Amino acid sequence: MLQQLKQSNDFLAFTLSHPQYLPESFAFDLGEHTHVEVWDTGVIVFEPLQAKHCTDIILSCAVHGNETAPIELCNALMTEILSQQLLIKERVMFLIGNPAAIHNGSRFIDENLNRLFNGAHSRDEGLCNPERVRAHKLEQYVDRFYTAHTKHRHRIHYDLHTAIRGSKHEKFAIYPYRPGRKYSKQQIMFLESCGINTILFHHEPTTTFSYFSSENYQADAFTIELGKVFPMGQNDMTRFIALKASLTLLMTGKDLQLPEFDLKRLNLYQVCRSINKHFDDFEFNFTNDVENFTAFPQGYTLAMEGGQPVKIQHASESIVFPNAKVPVGQRTVLMLTAADDSNLA
Ligand SMILES: O=C(O)CCC(=O)N[C@@H](CCC(=O)O)C(=O)O
Ligand SMILES: [Zn+2]
C-alpha cells in the first residue's frame, strides 16, 4: 500500500481503490520535513517535522460523494504535498468523506452523511448503514487529530461542498451556530481572500460535520459551498485559484496579509428558520432553476404541504438549499434575512 501511494502521489486514486476500509494504517516521512500518516481510507495526516507549528487544519471533501470540485481541489493540494512541491508548516488532515458515494457518483448511498454528526449516527436505529459507521469514525479521527497536542492550538475545519442548484452568490460559507462565541472577523476576511465573500450565520445546533468540530473542539469551522455541482473532471478549476493560493499560504505558515474587516466586501445573512418536511406531499412553489439567495416577499406562498401553504414571514426572506426530495423530518430549505456585523469580533 505504501508503495502504491508513494509511486502515484495520488491519494484520491489510492482511496478509491480501497473505498470501504484499509486493511491497516501506515506511516512514512517525506524527506526530513514532513511526517505522513494514513489512518483509514480517505484519511491522511501531514505533520511538519521541524517547523514550530501551532495550527491544526482539517480540509474535508466528498461528505457528499457527487460534489466533485472540492475533491479535485483537495487532491491537487495533497499531490503537491506528497510530491514535496509544497512544504507544510502547520499540521493538516485531509478527509475524503464518503469514498463509496464517489464511486457511485451520488450524494450518498443510504443516508445523508452530513446529517449524522454530533452523535446522530448512533441515534434511533444506530450504526446500521455505511454512512452512520463512517460518521462515527470521522468523529473519532477529528478527535484524535485535534487532541494530539495538548498546548493551545488554533483549530480550523473547512468542510468543502458544492451546491445542487445555481446561486446568486457563487461561493458562500455557512458559519455554524456558536453560542457564547463571537464570529471571527479574521476568519471571514480569510474566506474573502479565498473568493468566498458571502457568509450565512446559522441559528441553531445541527448535525453537520462543521457544527461537530465547531461545537466540540471550538474550531473555526465552516461548511463552504464552492459553486454548482458538476461531474468529476468537468469543473472549471480556474474558479478556485484564489482559494488554492490562500489555503497554501495557510498550510505553509506564511503571513496571510489579510485586509481590515470591511463590510462592503461581504454579503452577510442570518438563517432565520429551517423549514422541515412534515408530509410526503411537500412541494415548492418555484422551479428547479430558481437560484439560491432568491428573495421572496412577506405573505408569498413558498411551498405547499398537507394542503396548507408555507408562507414567507419576514418583510423579505431568501432561500438556500431548497430540496423537496428529503425524507420527512429533514430540512427542505434554509430561510435567510440580512445580517449585520454586531456578533463579530
Ligand atoms: O445544494 C444543496 O441543496 C445542498 C448543498 C449541501 O450539501 N449543503 C450542506 C450544507 C450544510 C450546512 O448547513 O452547514 C448540506 O446540506 O449538508
Ligand atoms: Zn454537500
Short mmCIF file of C-alpha atoms and ligand atoms in Angstrom, two decimals:
data_model
loop_
_atom_site.label_atom_id
_atom_site.label_comp_id
_atom_site.label_asym_id
_atom_site.label_seq_id
_atom_site.Cartn_x
_atom_site.Cartn_y
_atom_site.Cartn_z
CA MET A 1 0.00 0.00 0.00
CA LEU A 2 2.81 2.36 0.95
CA GLN A 3 4.46 1.77 -2.45
CA GLN A 4 1.17 2.28 -4.31
CA LEU A 5 0.72 5.72 -2.73
CA LYS A 6 4.39 6.73 -2.99
CA GLN A 7 4.54 5.83 -6.68
CA SER A 8 1.47 7.82 -7.65
CA ASN A 9 1.31 10.62 -5.03
CA ASP A 10 -2.42 10.41 -5.80
CA PHE A 11 -4.31 9.97 -2.53
CA LEU A 12 -7.71 10.15 -4.28
CA ALA A 13 -6.86 7.24 -6.60
CA PHE A 14 -5.43 5.35 -3.63
CA THR A 15 -8.61 5.99 -1.62
CA LEU A 16 -10.89 4.96 -4.47
CA SER A 17 -9.00 1.68 -4.81
CA HIS A 18 -9.89 0.98 -1.13
CA PRO A 19 -13.37 2.56 -0.89
CA GLN A 20 -14.65 0.69 2.18
CA TYR A 21 -11.72 0.39 4.57
CA LEU A 22 -7.92 0.00 4.72
CA PRO A 23 -6.57 -3.34 5.99
CA GLU A 24 -4.04 -1.38 8.07
CA SER A 25 -2.89 2.15 8.74
CA PHE A 26 0.66 3.14 7.76
CA ALA A 27 3.13 6.00 8.08
CA PHE A 28 6.21 7.37 6.32
CA ASP A 29 8.29 10.53 6.10
CA LEU A 30 8.77 12.90 3.20
CA GLY A 31 12.45 13.86 3.32
CA GLU A 32 13.27 15.22 6.74
CA HIS A 33 10.46 17.74 6.76
CA THR A 34 7.03 16.03 6.83
CA HIS A 35 5.62 13.01 8.65
CA VAL A 36 2.66 11.34 6.90
CA GLU A 37 0.11 9.01 8.48
CA VAL A 38 -2.73 7.26 6.66
CA TRP A 39 -5.29 6.32 9.32
CA ASP A 40 -8.05 4.89 7.15
CA THR A 41 -9.44 5.08 3.66
CA GLY A 42 -9.67 8.79 2.78
CA VAL A 43 -7.93 9.90 5.99
CA ILE A 44 -4.39 11.32 5.75
CA VAL A 45 -2.45 13.47 8.23
CA PHE A 46 0.59 15.61 7.42
CA GLU A 47 2.75 16.88 10.27
CA PRO A 48 5.80 19.14 9.87
CA LEU A 49 8.87 17.55 11.48
CA GLN A 50 10.91 20.65 12.16
CA ALA A 51 8.66 23.70 11.96
CA LYS A 52 7.15 25.05 15.20
CA HIS A 53 3.51 24.57 14.28
CA CYS A 54 0.51 25.90 16.21
CA THR A 55 -2.47 25.41 13.86
CA ASP A 56 -4.39 22.18 13.22
CA ILE A 57 -6.17 22.40 9.86
CA ILE A 58 -8.81 19.95 8.61
CA LEU A 59 -9.84 20.10 4.96
CA SER A 60 -12.71 17.75 4.21
CA CYS A 61 -14.37 16.97 0.89
CA ALA A 62 -16.80 14.36 -0.50
CA VAL A 63 -19.01 14.34 2.56
CA HIS A 64 -21.38 14.31 -0.41
CA GLY A 65 -19.91 11.92 -2.97
CA ASN A 66 -21.05 13.74 -6.13
CA GLU A 67 -19.65 17.16 -5.10
CA THR A 68 -16.51 16.85 -7.14
CA ALA A 69 -14.80 20.28 -7.30
CA PRO A 70 -13.71 20.10 -3.62
CA ILE A 71 -12.40 16.56 -4.22
CA GLU A 72 -10.31 17.70 -7.19
CA LEU A 73 -9.04 20.73 -5.26
CA CYS A 74 -8.06 18.72 -2.16
CA ASN A 75 -6.40 16.07 -4.30
CA ALA A 76 -4.34 18.72 -6.10
CA LEU A 77 -3.14 20.06 -2.73
CA MET A 78 -2.41 16.56 -1.38
CA THR A 79 -0.43 15.67 -4.52
CA GLU A 80 1.65 18.84 -4.14
CA ILE A 81 2.45 17.88 -0.54
CA LEU A 82 3.16 14.22 -1.35
CA SER A 83 5.43 15.17 -4.26
CA GLN A 84 7.22 17.67 -1.96
CA GLN A 85 6.45 20.74 -4.08
CA LEU A 86 4.51 22.17 -1.13
CA LEU A 87 6.25 22.10 2.26
CA ILE A 88 3.66 22.47 5.02
CA LYS A 89 4.49 24.30 8.26
CA GLU A 90 1.21 23.53 10.06
CA ARG A 91 -0.49 20.19 10.82
CA VAL A 92 -3.06 19.29 8.17
CA MET A 93 -5.57 16.46 7.96
CA PHE A 94 -7.41 15.81 4.69
CA LEU A 95 -10.62 13.78 4.84
CA ILE A 96 -12.32 12.26 1.81
CA GLY A 97 -15.71 11.81 3.46
CA ASN A 98 -17.61 9.16 1.54
CA PRO A 99 -15.41 7.24 -0.97
CA ALA A 100 -18.16 4.70 -1.74
CA ALA A 101 -20.51 7.52 -2.78
CA ILE A 102 -17.78 8.98 -5.06
CA HIS A 103 -17.66 5.59 -6.80
CA ASN A 104 -21.42 5.67 -7.06
CA GLY A 105 -21.47 9.28 -8.36
CA SER A 106 -24.15 10.06 -5.79
CA ARG A 107 -24.70 12.41 -2.83
CA PHE A 108 -24.82 9.37 -0.53
CA ILE A 109 -25.52 5.63 -0.59
CA ASP A 110 -28.06 5.06 2.20
CA GLU A 111 -28.28 8.23 4.23
CA ASN A 112 -27.04 11.84 4.04
CA LEU A 113 -23.67 11.75 5.87
CA ASN A 114 -23.93 15.44 6.71
CA ARG A 115 -26.97 14.81 8.92
CA LEU A 116 -25.22 12.16 11.03
CA PHE A 117 -22.62 14.05 13.07
CA ASN A 118 -22.61 15.12 16.67
CA GLY A 119 -23.79 11.68 17.74
CA ALA A 120 -26.74 11.43 15.29
CA HIS A 121 -25.10 8.32 13.76
CA SER A 122 -25.93 6.33 16.90
CA ARG A 123 -29.48 7.57 17.49
CA ASP A 124 -32.63 5.62 16.55
CA GLU A 125 -31.56 2.54 14.54
CA GLY A 126 -27.85 3.07 15.44
CA LEU A 127 -24.83 2.21 13.28
CA CYS A 128 -26.93 0.36 10.71
CA ASN A 129 -25.51 1.62 7.39
CA PRO A 130 -22.14 2.67 5.88
CA GLU A 131 -22.75 6.42 6.33
CA ARG A 132 -23.55 6.01 10.03
CA VAL A 133 -20.41 3.94 10.54
CA ARG A 134 -18.34 6.49 8.59
CA ALA A 135 -19.73 9.49 10.52
CA HIS A 136 -18.81 7.74 13.77
CA LYS A 137 -15.27 7.04 12.52
CA LEU A 138 -14.79 10.55 11.12
CA GLU A 139 -15.70 11.98 14.53
CA GLN A 140 -13.03 9.77 16.10
CA TYR A 141 -10.41 10.91 13.55
CA VAL A 142 -11.24 14.56 14.20
CA ASP A 143 -10.91 13.95 17.94
CA ARG A 144 -7.57 12.16 17.53
CA PHE A 145 -6.24 14.93 15.28
CA TYR A 146 -7.36 17.86 17.43
CA THR A 147 -6.33 16.35 20.77
CA ALA A 148 -2.88 15.04 19.75
CA HIS A 149 -1.14 18.18 21.00
CA THR A 150 -2.04 19.40 24.44
CA LYS A 151 -0.87 23.03 24.44
CA HIS A 152 -3.15 25.69 23.00
CA ARG A 153 -3.78 25.23 19.28
CA HIS A 154 -5.75 27.14 16.68
CA ARG A 155 -8.17 24.61 15.22
CA ILE A 156 -9.62 25.12 11.75
CA HIS A 157 -12.02 22.95 9.76
CA TYR A 158 -13.17 23.84 6.25
CA ASP A 159 -15.72 21.29 5.04
CA LEU A 160 -15.87 21.80 1.27
CA HIS A 161 -19.05 21.22 -0.76
CA THR A 162 -20.81 22.31 -3.94
CA ALA A 163 -24.50 23.20 -4.21
CA ILE A 164 -27.18 21.34 -6.16
CA ARG A 165 -28.53 24.48 -7.85
CA GLY A 166 -27.00 27.72 -9.09
CA SER A 167 -26.56 30.61 -6.64
CA LYS A 168 -26.74 34.40 -6.89
CA HIS A 169 -23.53 34.35 -4.81
CA GLU A 170 -21.42 31.63 -6.41
CA LYS A 171 -19.31 30.76 -3.35
CA PHE A 172 -20.54 31.02 0.22
CA ALA A 173 -19.88 29.69 3.71
CA ILE A 174 -22.18 28.53 6.47
CA TYR A 175 -20.91 29.59 9.89
CA PRO A 176 -22.28 27.06 12.40
CA TYR A 177 -24.26 28.28 15.40
CA ARG A 178 -21.78 29.08 18.19
CA PRO A 179 -23.49 30.41 21.29
CA GLY A 180 -21.18 32.27 23.66
CA ARG A 181 -18.52 32.74 20.97
CA LYS A 182 -18.38 35.73 18.66
CA TYR A 183 -17.97 35.07 14.96
CA SER A 184 -14.40 35.75 13.80
CA LYS A 185 -13.78 38.78 11.56
CA GLN A 186 -10.31 37.37 10.83
CA GLN A 187 -11.77 34.08 9.55
CA ILE A 188 -14.35 35.93 7.47
CA MET A 189 -11.64 38.06 5.86
CA PHE A 190 -9.58 34.91 5.24
CA LEU A 191 -12.55 33.41 3.40
CA GLU A 192 -12.93 36.67 1.49
CA SER A 193 -9.31 36.31 0.38
CA CYS A 194 -10.31 32.85 -0.89
CA GLY A 195 -13.05 34.38 -3.08
CA ILE A 196 -15.83 33.45 -0.61
CA ASN A 197 -17.49 36.74 0.31
CA THR A 198 -20.94 35.53 1.40
CA ILE A 199 -21.47 34.22 4.94
CA LEU A 200 -24.59 32.63 6.45
CA PHE A 201 -24.82 32.61 10.25
CA HIS A 202 -26.68 29.51 11.38
CA HIS A 203 -29.33 29.94 14.06
CA GLU A 204 -29.38 26.57 15.83
CA PRO A 205 -27.38 23.40 16.57
CA THR A 206 -27.24 20.95 13.65
CA THR A 207 -25.85 17.50 12.88
CA THR A 208 -23.42 18.71 10.18
CA PHE A 209 -19.69 17.99 10.15
CA SER A 210 -18.70 21.65 10.58
CA TYR A 211 -21.02 22.08 13.57
CA PHE A 212 -19.44 18.99 15.17
CA SER A 213 -15.92 20.48 15.00
CA SER A 214 -17.09 23.93 16.00
CA GLU A 215 -19.13 22.82 19.00
CA ASN A 216 -16.87 20.10 20.40
CA TYR A 217 -13.39 21.46 19.64
CA GLN A 218 -14.05 25.24 19.39
CA ALA A 219 -12.67 25.04 15.87
CA ASP A 220 -13.14 27.86 13.39
CA ALA A 221 -15.31 25.57 11.27
CA PHE A 222 -17.40 26.26 8.19
CA THR A 223 -19.37 24.41 5.56
CA ILE A 224 -18.11 26.00 2.35
CA GLU A 225 -20.04 25.92 -0.92
CA LEU A 226 -17.83 26.34 -3.99
CA GLY A 227 -20.41 26.74 -6.77
CA LYS A 228 -22.71 24.38 -8.58
CA VAL A 229 -22.14 20.64 -8.66
CA PHE A 230 -20.55 19.11 -11.81
CA PRO A 231 -19.36 15.57 -12.65
CA MET A 232 -15.72 14.70 -11.92
CA GLY A 233 -13.36 16.26 -14.47
CA GLN A 234 -15.92 18.84 -15.65
CA ASN A 235 -15.14 21.54 -13.06
CA ASP A 236 -13.53 24.79 -14.17
CA MET A 237 -10.64 24.70 -11.71
CA THR A 238 -9.64 28.28 -12.59
CA ARG A 239 -12.55 29.33 -10.36
CA PHE A 240 -10.60 28.07 -7.33
CA ILE A 241 -7.24 29.77 -7.95
CA ALA A 242 -7.68 32.26 -5.08
CA LEU A 243 -8.91 29.54 -2.70
CA LYS A 244 -6.00 27.24 -3.51
CA ALA A 245 -3.48 30.07 -3.11
CA SER A 246 -4.91 31.15 0.27
CA LEU A 247 -5.08 27.57 1.59
CA THR A 248 -1.47 27.11 0.51
CA LEU A 249 -0.42 30.24 2.42
CA LEU A 250 -2.29 28.96 5.48
CA MET A 251 -0.74 25.48 5.38
CA THR A 252 2.76 26.82 4.77
CA GLY A 253 2.51 29.19 7.75
CA LYS A 254 3.02 32.30 5.60
CA ASP A 255 1.75 35.76 6.54
CA LEU A 256 -1.81 35.88 5.17
CA GLN A 257 -1.71 39.69 4.81
CA LEU A 258 -5.46 39.97 5.26
CA PRO A 259 -7.12 43.35 4.75
CA GLU A 260 -9.00 45.06 7.61
CA PHE A 261 -12.54 43.77 8.14
CA ASP A 262 -14.70 45.53 5.57
CA LEU A 263 -18.46 45.05 5.49
CA LYS A 264 -18.62 46.49 1.96
CA ARG A 265 -16.73 43.46 0.60
CA LEU A 266 -19.20 40.99 2.16
CA ASN A 267 -22.75 39.69 1.98
CA LEU A 268 -23.88 38.62 5.47
CA TYR A 269 -27.06 36.60 6.00
CA GLN A 270 -28.74 35.29 9.13
CA VAL A 271 -30.56 31.94 8.93
CA CYS A 272 -33.96 32.89 10.39
CA ARG A 273 -35.54 29.43 10.17
CA SER A 274 -35.22 25.98 8.73
CA ILE A 275 -38.37 24.69 7.05
CA ASN A 276 -38.60 20.98 7.73
CA LYS A 277 -40.67 18.41 5.88
CA HIS A 278 -43.71 17.04 7.73
CA PHE A 279 -45.62 15.31 4.90
CA ASP A 280 -44.61 13.38 1.79
CA ASP A 281 -46.52 15.77 -0.49
CA PHE A 282 -44.23 18.78 0.30
CA GLU A 283 -43.83 20.85 -2.90
CA PHE A 284 -42.13 24.16 -3.63
CA ASN A 285 -44.00 26.85 -5.48
CA PHE A 286 -40.99 27.63 -7.70
CA THR A 287 -38.99 25.74 -10.32
CA ASN A 288 -35.63 23.97 -10.06
CA ASP A 289 -33.81 26.76 -11.90
CA VAL A 290 -34.62 29.37 -9.23
CA GLU A 291 -31.25 30.18 -7.67
CA ASN A 292 -30.08 30.09 -4.08
CA PHE A 293 -30.43 33.56 -2.44
CA THR A 294 -33.55 34.43 -4.45
CA ALA A 295 -35.68 36.70 -2.20
CA PHE A 296 -39.44 36.36 -1.68
CA PRO A 297 -41.82 38.97 -0.19
CA GLN A 298 -43.86 38.63 3.02
CA GLY A 299 -47.00 36.55 2.54
CA TYR A 300 -45.74 34.73 -0.58
CA THR A 301 -46.67 31.04 -0.64
CA LEU A 302 -43.25 29.39 -0.84
CA ALA A 303 -44.46 25.79 -0.65
CA MET A 304 -47.49 23.59 -0.04
CA GLU A 305 -47.67 20.59 2.25
CA GLY A 306 -50.56 18.66 3.74
CA GLY A 307 -52.91 21.02 1.87
CA GLN A 308 -51.52 24.05 3.76
CA PRO A 309 -49.43 26.95 2.41
CA VAL A 310 -45.95 27.62 3.81
CA LYS A 311 -45.66 31.40 3.72
CA ILE A 312 -42.88 33.97 3.91
CA GLN A 313 -42.96 35.53 7.40
CA HIS A 314 -40.48 38.44 7.30
CA ALA A 315 -40.55 41.51 5.01
CA SER A 316 -38.17 39.62 2.75
CA GLU A 317 -36.64 36.14 3.05
CA SER A 318 -34.13 34.49 0.73
CA ILE A 319 -33.86 30.76 0.11
CA VAL A 320 -30.85 28.49 0.22
CA PHE A 321 -30.59 24.71 -0.42
CA PRO A 322 -34.26 24.10 -1.34
CA ASN A 323 -34.80 20.37 -1.72
CA ALA A 324 -38.29 18.87 -1.51
CA LYS A 325 -36.97 15.33 -2.01
CA VAL A 326 -35.58 14.88 1.51
CA PRO A 327 -37.07 12.35 3.96
CA VAL A 328 -39.89 13.52 6.24
CA GLY A 329 -38.36 15.23 9.29
CA GLN A 330 -35.39 16.72 7.42
CA ARG A 331 -34.70 20.28 6.27
CA THR A 332 -36.26 21.26 2.92
CA VAL A 333 -34.81 24.80 2.81
CA LEU A 334 -32.99 27.38 4.94
CA MET A 335 -34.55 30.83 5.05
CA LEU A 336 -32.32 33.90 5.28
CA THR A 337 -32.64 37.53 6.32
CA ALA A 338 -29.97 40.22 6.07
CA ALA A 339 -27.40 40.21 8.91
CA ASP A 340 -25.17 42.96 10.28
CA ASP A 341 -21.75 42.71 11.96
CA SER A 342 -22.97 43.04 15.57
CA ASN A 343 -21.98 39.49 16.61
CA LEU A 344 -18.48 39.65 15.13
CA ALA A 345 -15.16 40.22 16.90
O1 LIG B 1 -27.36 22.49 -2.63
C1 LIG B 1 -27.89 21.84 -1.75
O2 LIG B 1 -29.14 21.75 -1.65
C2 LIG B 1 -27.07 21.15 -0.68
C3 LIG B 1 -25.61 21.53 -0.66
C4 LIG B 1 -25.03 20.97 0.63
O3 LIG B 1 -24.62 19.84 0.66
N1 LIG B 1 -25.08 21.78 1.70
C5 LIG B 1 -24.77 21.33 3.02
C6 LIG B 1 -24.91 22.47 3.99
C7 LIG B 1 -24.56 22.06 5.39
C8 LIG B 1 -24.79 23.16 6.42
O4 LIG B 1 -25.94 23.62 6.55
O5 LIG B 1 -23.82 23.55 7.11
C9 LIG B 1 -25.72 20.20 3.41
O6 LIG B 1 -26.89 20.26 3.02
O7 LIG B 1 -25.29 19.28 4.09
ZN ZN B 2 -22.73 18.97 0.11
#
